[in-house]
Amino acid sequence: MNYHIAVIKGDGIGPEIVTEAMKVLEEIGKKYGHTFEFEEVLMGGIAIDQTGCPLPEETIKACKKADSILFGAIGGPKWDKGPKEMRPETGLLALRKEMGFYANIRPAKLYPALADACPLKEEVSGGAFDFVIVRELTGGIYFGEKGRRGDCAYDTEQYSAEEIKRIGRIAFKMAQKRGKKLLSIDKANVMESSRFWREIMHDMKEEYPDVAYADMLVDNAAMQLVRDPKQFDVIVTSNIFGDILSDEAGMITGSIGMLPSSSMGDGKQGLYEPIHGSAPDIAGQGLANPIATILSAAMMLRYSFDLAEEALLIEKAVDQVLKAGYRTKDIYREGSEDILVSTVEMGKKIRECLQ
Ligand code: IPM
Ligand code: MN
């Protein structure tokens, strides 16, 4: 099969990590007889510099006609001071909206080979946990009415029933395929939009009797994540809560450089990207960990192209390379037997394991 992939390398370490993921896909293509055609397009700071806009029309067009999108990271201090329309982040928010990618899937998994990178004590982490955050991505306060009035500024949290239902369906279905547990996180003791969210989730749970459903308040959830992360299977939550909690979840794995994510709508197309950011401080030095992006490419194979076997092979290769002790700087342990490798070397090791 022939797959057309729009590639957005972005800013900071983006180009380095995406390049490694593309090489892994090429290797998979050779092995299984697929052709991956890459079309590189601009978004973020680099797009601002080259075209004057964080999300050029051309990029939207290329993404719409692609089978899927591979993305690195955007942003950096260089573009921090501009007006909102000229911020790299605005490009990403607009792309998600344009593409209708309302569901953001963010796994948080403690890799056994990296268990001692976890900042939690072992009796707390349990030595292994594995859950997924399903974050609503195109609604809520990030997209609600916002503005300034006199000496006030405001943003609005607002959800329609349909917006809640469609993210709910994705989360319930994901729970059915995993541990059959779904936790919906909200702030229903205070916020009307959360009470509405909870009502709709409760109506929906009748349709998924095989899933054990529960609610949790977001402040409690922030605490539970560091108190007992093993309790979670699938979490569903709003845009802002998901943004915050998924960073916390990434951190407790001790290896944010390892976590992939996908954003999807109703179709097969998706936007696949590492959870971490553009890390401008280490850009261009071969220090970045390409694993999160490589695993994002694996997620693309599984969810957008139904190539589960190929995806699993990549995931196994990553496991193997970690077990063999190869580590980029972010996961390297001083004084251990770890073998320190660069971004490019890590990519190469993973490709070698595919053969
Ligand atoms: C993320 C990022 C984005 C978000 C920013 C860059 C707009 O933090 O993907 O979590 O908040 O959604
Ligand atoms: Mn975020």
mmCIF file of N, CA, C and O and ligand atoms in Angstrom, residues 74 89 92-93 96 106 135 137 142 239 243 246-247 273, ligand 1:
data_model
loop_
_atom_site.group_PDB
_atom_site.id
_atom_site.type_symbol
_atom_site.label_atom_id
_atom_site.label_comp_id
_atom_site.label_asym_id
_atom_site.label_seq_id
_atom_site.Cartn_x
_atom_site.Cartn_y
_atom_site.Cartn_z
ATOM 1 N N ILE A 74 6.515 22.524 18.330
ATOM 2 C CA ILE A 74 6.659 23.919 17.908
ATOM 3 C C ILE A 74 6.874 24.834 19.104
ATOM 4 O O ILE A 74 6.587 24.486 20.233
ATOM 5 N N GLU A 89 1.964 28.387 18.897
ATOM 6 C CA GLU A 89 0.889 27.555 19.471
ATOM 7 C C GLU A 89 -0.440 27.766 18.758
ATOM 8 O O GLU A 89 -1.255 26.847 18.649
ATOM 9 N N LEU A 92 -0.942 25.315 15.990
ATOM 10 C CA LEU A 92 -1.328 23.964 16.386
ATOM 11 C C LEU A 92 -2.803 23.900 16.784
ATOM 12 O O LEU A 92 -3.539 22.996 16.366
ATOM 13 N N LEU A 93 -3.236 24.882 17.572
ATOM 14 C CA LEU A 93 -4.643 24.912 17.988
ATOM 15 C C LEU A 93 -5.548 24.998 16.761
ATOM 16 O O LEU A 93 -6.560 24.303 16.666
ATOM 17 N N ARG A 96 -5.672 21.600 14.767
ATOM 18 C CA ARG A 96 -6.554 20.615 15.404
ATOM 19 C C ARG A 96 -8.013 20.918 15.072
ATOM 20 O O ARG A 96 -8.794 20.023 14.758
ATOM 21 N N ARG A 106 -3.483 10.257 25.014
ATOM 22 C CA ARG A 106 -2.141 10.379 25.592
ATOM 23 C C ARG A 106 -1.868 9.252 26.591
ATOM 24 O O ARG A 106 -2.297 9.316 27.734
ATOM 25 N N ARG A 135 -8.221 13.297 26.100
ATOM 26 C CA ARG A 135 -8.458 14.726 26.339
ATOM 27 C C ARG A 135 -9.326 15.307 25.216
ATOM 28 O O ARG A 135 -9.008 15.118 24.039
ATOM 29 N N LEU A 137 -10.245 18.048 22.708
ATOM 30 C CA LEU A 137 -9.176 18.880 22.165
ATOM 31 C C LEU A 137 -9.611 20.115 21.383
ATOM 32 O O LEU A 137 -8.799 20.981 21.099
ATOM 33 N N TYR A 142 -10.286 26.764 25.889
ATOM 34 C CA TYR A 142 -9.263 27.179 24.929
ATOM 35 C C TYR A 142 -9.888 27.762 23.660
ATOM 36 O O TYR A 142 -9.222 28.464 22.912
ATOM 37 N N ASN A 239 -10.663 19.782 27.753
ATOM 38 C CA ASN A 239 -9.437 20.272 27.119
ATOM 39 C C ASN A 239 -8.422 20.769 28.146
ATOM 40 O O ASN A 239 -7.278 20.278 28.205
ATOM 41 N N ASP A 243 -5.042 18.890 29.403
ATOM 42 C CA ASP A 243 -3.747 19.505 29.116
ATOM 43 C C ASP A 243 -2.857 19.421 30.364
ATOM 44 O O ASP A 243 -1.706 18.965 30.307
ATOM 45 N N SER A 246 -2.241 15.653 31.732
ATOM 46 C CA SER A 246 -1.389 14.805 30.894
ATOM 47 C C SER A 246 0.087 15.179 31.048
ATOM 48 O O SER A 246 0.960 14.331 30.889
ATOM 49 N N ASP A 247 0.369 16.425 31.379
ATOM 50 C CA ASP A 247 1.768 16.772 31.691
ATOM 51 C C ASP A 247 2.186 16.109 33.002
ATOM 52 O O ASP A 247 3.300 15.587 33.124
ATOM 53 N N GLU A 273 2.063 12.940 17.409
ATOM 54 C CA GLU A 273 3.143 13.798 17.912
ATOM 55 C C GLU A 273 3.613 13.327 19.285
ATOM 56 O O GLU A 273 2.858 12.734 20.033
HETATM 57 C C1 IPM B 1 -0.225 20.491 24.263
HETATM 58 C C2 IPM B 1 0.328 21.878 24.228
HETATM 59 C C3 IPM B 1 -0.656 22.732 23.476
HETATM 60 C C4 IPM B 1 -1.985 22.664 24.192
HETATM 61 C C5 IPM B 1 -0.223 24.181 23.279
HETATM 62 C C6 IPM B 1 1.129 24.258 22.608
HETATM 63 C C7 IPM B 1 -1.244 24.978 22.539
HETATM 64 O O1 IPM B 1 0.549 22.355 25.513
HETATM 65 O O2 IPM B 1 -0.327 19.866 23.201
HETATM 66 O O3 IPM B 1 -0.572 20.009 25.334
HETATM 67 O O4 IPM B 1 -2.171 23.276 25.242
HETATM 68 O O5 IPM B 1 -2.853 21.953 23.722
#
